Amino acid sequence: MEDGGPHIRRRVSVRKRNRGSIESLCVAPAPAELQPSEDLEDEGAAGRRRRKTGSQEPAQENDSEEDMFNGYDSFTENSFLAQVEDLEQKYTQLPEHRELVTDSATKGLCSESMENKLPVFAVSSSADPETNQHIKNQSAADGPAGPEPDSDLLFDVPSSQILYFERIQNSSNDLGDQSAKERDGNSHKSLNEEPAFSHQELPQTNDDLSEARASSETSRRKSIADHLKSAMAGNATAQTPVFSRSKHLKETLLSEEISVARKAMESPSDDLGPFYSLPSKVRDLYAQLKGIKKLYDWQHTCLTLSSVQKRKNLIYSLPTSGGKTLVAEILMLQELLCRQKDVLMILPYVAIVQEKIASLSSFGVELGFFVEEYAGSKGKFPPTKRREKRSLYIATIEKGHSLVNALIETGRISSLGLVVIDELHMIGEGSRGAILEMTLAKVLYTSKTTQIIGMSATLNNVQDLQEFLKAEYYTSQFRPVELKEYLKVNDTIYEVDSRAENGMTFSRLLNYKYSDALKKMDPDHLVALVTEVIPNYSCLVFCPSKKNCENVAEMLCKFLSKDFLNHREKEKSEVIKNLRDMGNGKVCPVLKRTVPFGVAYHHSGLTSDERKLLEEAYSTGVLCLLTCTSTLAAGVNLPARRVILRAPYVAREFLRRNQYKQMIGRAGRAGIDTVGESILLLQEKDKQQVLELINGPLENCYSHLVEELTRGIQTLFLSLISLKIATSLGDLYQFMNSTFFGVQQKILLKEKSLWEITVESLSYLTEKGLLRRDSCGASEEAQCCFHITKLGHASFKGAIDLAYCDILYRDLKKGLEGLVLESLLHLVYLTTPYDLAAQSEPDWMVYFRQFSQLSPAEQNVAALLGVSESFIGKKASGQAIRKVDKNIVNRLYLSFVLYSLLKETNVWSVSEKFNMPRGHVQSLLTGAASFSSSVLHFCEELEEFWVYRALLVELTKKLTYCVKAELIPLMEVTGVLEGRAKQLYGAGYKSIMHLANANPDVLVRTIEHLSRRQAKQIVSSAKMLLHEKAQTLQEEAEELLRWPADLPGLGASNTEKA
């Protein structure tokens, strides 16, 4: 009962309003009987006070009502039960009510009270107006004025009374009261048509009928006091939630440790507590969940730096696999638990975001904070404001920028205590680097309390980044597993040695017997290199292109020994089955041939489901070799004993040192291997260039803020003016000086000055109708202010590329003139990304075939866009035709792909129909879902596009999940993809609540190809999702019920009370 204490206090607190008099709760007696003495009134009030301040002594289990009440009819003298019984007896003794009471009481209680949802006994229809008026007056005299009779009184009624009303209703129904049935059946009729019970009708009733009816009612009817006693007894003996005392003690201990840690962080002492200013439970969780029992020396040194203790900004750099992420996680936990601030972690790719969420969700559940995903079309803007728990936002670069904008706009940027950026070197990579730079510049400019931590394995010009972020720098060359680099030229393998004259020394000759056929098929001796490590160890082979990945995988399997088929044969057959389930019965023919040998390819042509399955199989050792593209090096963490670079090229471009370092960094698995090896295969012609590559410095990273105009500086200015961070020309110029570009402007600016670039960008935005400039003279140019237009604000809120914002507005405006809603094709076209359309090249024969199969309504959409069937036919036949807008034609083609996908929800069939790689089809779907969300936010800011709002909400959901509607709730759970959702739905798990309350053992037995680990993850993810939704609703409700701080007429006392 100690755990239940707070609940009891809460129940008492909500019942502080005075209960109305007992008379107002019962069927009205005669006026003569309704005059209680002052003593009775005082005793009643005392009884009410005793009920409100009842003792909270531990309750004992007791199944007997007699034992519970111990022979008494009440818990206290003059109790509610006793008063009810007295009034009932007085009422039944009245001559005019003696015959009426049995039916009238039931009718008044069950019919009127329950129908009106009021927890009071309704006055019988037999009571005259004077009696009713007297009851009202008496209620008012009995105590302070309460709510009006029509108001919601459930607030003041205990659950036992509500239960009593329900039992009365059920009793009346079960006992077959025919008159009640007639009333129910004729409730739509007028009052004159209903059977009425009045004083005038009673004398005409047959005496025998009255006696029989009274006898029947007496035999089956309990007194009101008995009903209440039974209901209260049932309420008291009802099973209550059992709270684990040990769990309560653990939570209390954790709370105390966090409090101690917080004080330790604030004190100047060097004592960091049990685990780097964190509770000992964090240390235990790392040992339990990740197997980390001790930190590396460099990690300890980094965490104890004075700059870290003083919360200064920090950049740190180590080789891949050095353990950089653990330091960031500990700093994030300090911010969440001890400083009670929110944290934003920015990662480069969606797959890494999802991997990190899966990794940290268990910490959130155990330590009491939320882990929220901001990737693709997921994420709420502005984020939910938590009053009790903190949030860890894990976001991609684009979503992280939108999140920071939302926090600045709502004045909540100070709630963000820490921003962590993984792969900080990406600040120098194209438009995504420009977006990352904008995000960090805004945080630095608007919040002086937010700490920034950046980490990377490949940084060179750190001084520029230090100046931009005002950060300290820490670096180490530590690697938990030694890495040996090799170069292979023909049959000879050289070891990379910086001390040698030419940068390498001879190591060994390949000793592998090659047949003539093998030499022809494998001139680079890949079979020899991989068979030295597989199947007992793992191997990654990086290839220049996606097609080369598949070819190499097939070639290796042709020449591998048949003994490889026997290695973990059963698990590999399970992988094939799972791939078939994901493809709705179809499996990639290449994977079907290679997986039995423990080999697979990995590139963007796979669906995300397939990639995830293959990565898991590789991590567990079922697959021992992956042929992959360079994107794997920057993606999820998949280490290997040996890494082989098929050629020093990525596509047709020569390898950069940053890319080389990331690839070879995958060699060596901490805790598994004692050494890691990398082998770069090269031709004699590339030897000198490769030596420069491996011995040269890392490339510098440079700002792309000005180079990427529409997604860089112009987008930055638009957001700064919209957020009112800087609105004048002088302020904007000053902000630009504080950016990464401002730090590097002497290097990057050759022809124009930063002032000139600033003026030009603002002029462009003004001409495009996104900004409006105040009129000012030439002498006041620096103080001249800019204001954002409606179109500019909509573009900012939707995060629309400014190169396309006016085209989008025009397309949406034109769509209003003849929006075709007979199918989704027109809406899908409007949400097809412009940038993807510009990069695509249609298959004209497929285009013509699909066009000819359109319905009349769908053909009408094409006609509205100006694309005719004859035009597509001529293009398919190779004829020269008049020029048509290529972007519209290409965009409509991609709309056909998306439209087919929404109708069939099968990536495989759509991939075959349009002759497109299934991974590209899925990427198109992901891009369309994200762009649809952006268009929705764009339309929300423009009143003229109100019609699109509801339509785009549903379309965005369809594009995000692309499954049947009933599967969408299941796919909200982490780890549940389309194939798994279908299995769960078929087994009866149709909602998040079902999954949250499922037994993992039952799931394993019910669902095919589901491991126990996966089942536990699904159940725990569903529980966390439910908890997060419930917490959000609870906080929203509390926010609604709070007193407004600016309520007119409220004094200081009322504000404090609220």
PDB file of N, CA and C in Angstrom, residues 811-830 857 860-861 864 945-949 951-952:
ATOM      1  N   ASP A 811       1.981  24.570 -59.905  1.00  0.00           N
ATOM      2  CA  ASP A 811       1.342  23.267 -60.124  1.00  0.00           C
ATOM      3  C   ASP A 811       0.141  23.063 -59.208  1.00  0.00           C
ATOM      4  N   LEU A 812       0.272  23.465 -57.948  1.00  0.00           N
ATOM      5  CA  LEU A 812      -0.842  23.316 -57.008  1.00  0.00           C
ATOM      6  C   LEU A 812      -2.001  24.239 -57.393  1.00  0.00           C
ATOM      7  N   LYS A 813      -1.674  25.443 -57.851  1.00  0.00           N
ATOM      8  CA  LYS A 813      -2.703  26.394 -58.269  1.00  0.00           C
ATOM      9  C   LYS A 813      -3.453  25.858 -59.486  1.00  0.00           C
ATOM     10  N   LYS A 814      -2.712  25.318 -60.438  1.00  0.00           N
ATOM     11  CA  LYS A 814      -3.330  24.757 -61.629  1.00  0.00           C
ATOM     12  C   LYS A 814      -4.164  23.525 -61.281  1.00  0.00           C
ATOM     13  N   GLY A 815      -3.703  22.760 -60.308  1.00  0.00           N
ATOM     14  CA  GLY A 815      -4.430  21.574 -59.878  1.00  0.00           C
ATOM     15  C   GLY A 815      -5.801  21.899 -59.322  1.00  0.00           C
ATOM     16  N   LEU A 816      -5.934  23.063 -58.686  1.00  0.00           N
ATOM     17  CA  LEU A 816      -7.239  23.455 -58.134  1.00  0.00           C
ATOM     18  C   LEU A 816      -8.286  23.640 -59.224  1.00  0.00           C
ATOM     19  N   GLU A 817      -7.847  23.998 -60.428  1.00  0.00           N
ATOM     20  CA  GLU A 817      -8.795  24.248 -61.515  1.00  0.00           C
ATOM     21  C   GLU A 817      -9.490  22.976 -61.987  1.00  0.00           C
ATOM     22  N   GLY A 818      -8.810  21.836 -61.859  1.00  0.00           N
ATOM     23  CA  GLY A 818      -9.443  20.591 -62.311  1.00  0.00           C
ATOM     24  C   GLY A 818      -8.865  19.383 -61.612  1.00  0.00           C
ATOM     25  N   LEU A 819      -8.860  19.414 -60.290  1.00  0.00           N
ATOM     26  CA  LEU A 819      -8.281  18.314 -59.509  1.00  0.00           C
ATOM     27  C   LEU A 819      -9.096  17.037 -59.716  1.00  0.00           C
ATOM     28  N   VAL A 820      -8.448  15.994 -60.211  1.00  0.00           N
ATOM     29  CA  VAL A 820      -9.116  14.719 -60.483  1.00  0.00           C
ATOM     30  C   VAL A 820      -8.995  13.838 -59.244  1.00  0.00           C
ATOM     31  N   LEU A 821     -10.137  13.540 -58.636  1.00  0.00           N
ATOM     32  CA  LEU A 821     -10.138  12.753 -57.397  1.00  0.00           C
ATOM     33  C   LEU A 821     -10.715  11.357 -57.584  1.00  0.00           C
ATOM     34  N   GLU A 822     -10.983  10.973 -58.827  1.00  0.00           N
ATOM     35  CA  GLU A 822     -11.482   9.617 -59.061  1.00  0.00           C
ATOM     36  C   GLU A 822     -10.398   8.576 -58.801  1.00  0.00           C
ATOM     37  N   SER A 823      -9.149   9.003 -58.857  1.00  0.00           N
ATOM     38  CA  SER A 823      -8.031   8.124 -58.522  1.00  0.00           C
ATOM     39  C   SER A 823      -6.974   8.973 -57.831  1.00  0.00           C
ATOM     40  N   LEU A 824      -5.932   8.318 -57.321  1.00  0.00           N
ATOM     41  CA  LEU A 824      -4.879   9.030 -56.606  1.00  0.00           C
ATOM     42  C   LEU A 824      -3.811   9.601 -57.538  1.00  0.00           C
ATOM     43  N   LEU A 825      -3.907   9.330 -58.839  1.00  0.00           N
ATOM     44  CA  LEU A 825      -2.823   9.675 -59.758  1.00  0.00           C
ATOM     45  C   LEU A 825      -2.492  11.163 -59.744  1.00  0.00           C
ATOM     46  N   HIS A 826      -3.508  12.020 -59.739  1.00  0.00           N
ATOM     47  CA  HIS A 826      -3.255  13.463 -59.794  1.00  0.00           C
ATOM     48  C   HIS A 826      -2.523  13.931 -58.534  1.00  0.00           C
ATOM     49  N   LEU A 827      -2.974  13.465 -57.362  1.00  0.00           N
ATOM     50  CA  LEU A 827      -2.300  13.831 -56.104  1.00  0.00           C
ATOM     51  C   LEU A 827      -0.883  13.272 -56.058  1.00  0.00           C
ATOM     52  N   VAL A 828      -0.712  12.050 -56.542  1.00  0.00           N
ATOM     53  CA  VAL A 828       0.621  11.443 -56.554  1.00  0.00           C
ATOM     54  C   VAL A 828       1.565  12.256 -57.433  1.00  0.00           C
ATOM     55  N   TYR A 829       1.076  12.722 -58.571  1.00  0.00           N
ATOM     56  CA  TYR A 829       1.904  13.559 -59.452  1.00  0.00           C
ATOM     57  C   TYR A 829       2.355  14.823 -58.712  1.00  0.00           C
ATOM     58  N   LEU A 830       1.441  15.452 -57.980  1.00  0.00           N
ATOM     59  CA  LEU A 830       1.767  16.701 -57.281  1.00  0.00           C
ATOM     60  C   LEU A 830       2.782  16.494 -56.168  1.00  0.00           C
ATOM     61  N   ALA A 857     -10.431   8.538 -66.421  1.00  0.00           N
ATOM     62  CA  ALA A 857     -10.109   9.568 -65.418  1.00  0.00           C
ATOM     63  C   ALA A 857      -8.609   9.809 -65.347  1.00  0.00           C
ATOM     64  N   ASN A 860      -7.389  11.690 -68.237  1.00  0.00           N
ATOM     65  CA  ASN A 860      -7.743  13.096 -68.059  1.00  0.00           C
ATOM     66  C   ASN A 860      -6.652  13.847 -67.299  1.00  0.00           C
ATOM     67  N   VAL A 861      -6.022  13.154 -66.318  1.00  0.00           N
ATOM     68  CA  VAL A 861      -4.910  13.762 -65.571  1.00  0.00           C
ATOM     69  C   VAL A 861      -3.764  14.085 -66.523  1.00  0.00           C
ATOM     70  N   LEU A 864      -4.590  17.070 -68.691  1.00  0.00           N
ATOM     71  CA  LEU A 864      -4.467  18.331 -67.953  1.00  0.00           C
ATOM     72  C   LEU A 864      -3.013  18.780 -67.863  1.00  0.00           C
ATOM     73  N   PHE A 945      -4.916  26.878 -50.468  1.00  0.00           N
ATOM     74  CA  PHE A 945      -4.714  25.450 -50.705  1.00  0.00           C
ATOM     75  C   PHE A 945      -5.325  24.591 -49.599  1.00  0.00           C
ATOM     76  N   TRP A 946      -6.370  25.088 -48.957  1.00  0.00           N
ATOM     77  CA  TRP A 946      -6.992  24.351 -47.848  1.00  0.00           C
ATOM     78  C   TRP A 946      -7.486  22.976 -48.287  1.00  0.00           C
ATOM     79  N   VAL A 947      -7.884  22.857 -49.544  1.00  0.00           N
ATOM     80  CA  VAL A 947      -8.466  21.599 -50.015  1.00  0.00           C
ATOM     81  C   VAL A 947      -7.433  20.468 -50.016  1.00  0.00           C
ATOM     82  N   TYR A 948      -6.158  20.820 -50.139  1.00  0.00           N
ATOM     83  CA  TYR A 948      -5.128  19.787 -50.209  1.00  0.00           C
ATOM     84  C   TYR A 948      -4.796  19.189 -48.839  1.00  0.00           C
ATOM     85  N   ARG A 949      -5.113  19.892 -47.765  1.00  0.00           N
ATOM     86  CA  ARG A 949      -4.601  19.504 -46.445  1.00  0.00           C
ATOM     87  C   ARG A 949      -5.034  18.098 -46.037  1.00  0.00           C
ATOM     88  N   LEU A 951      -6.382  15.818 -47.858  1.00  0.00           N
ATOM     89  CA  LEU A 951      -6.005  14.833 -48.873  1.00  0.00           C
ATOM     90  C   LEU A 951      -4.551  14.397 -48.700  1.00  0.00           C
ATOM     91  N   LEU A 952      -3.671  15.353 -48.420  1.00  0.00           N
ATOM     92  CA  LEU A 952      -2.244  15.036 -48.329  1.00  0.00           C
ATOM     93  C   LEU A 952      -1.881  14.319 -47.037  1.00  0.00           C
TER      94      LEU A 952
END
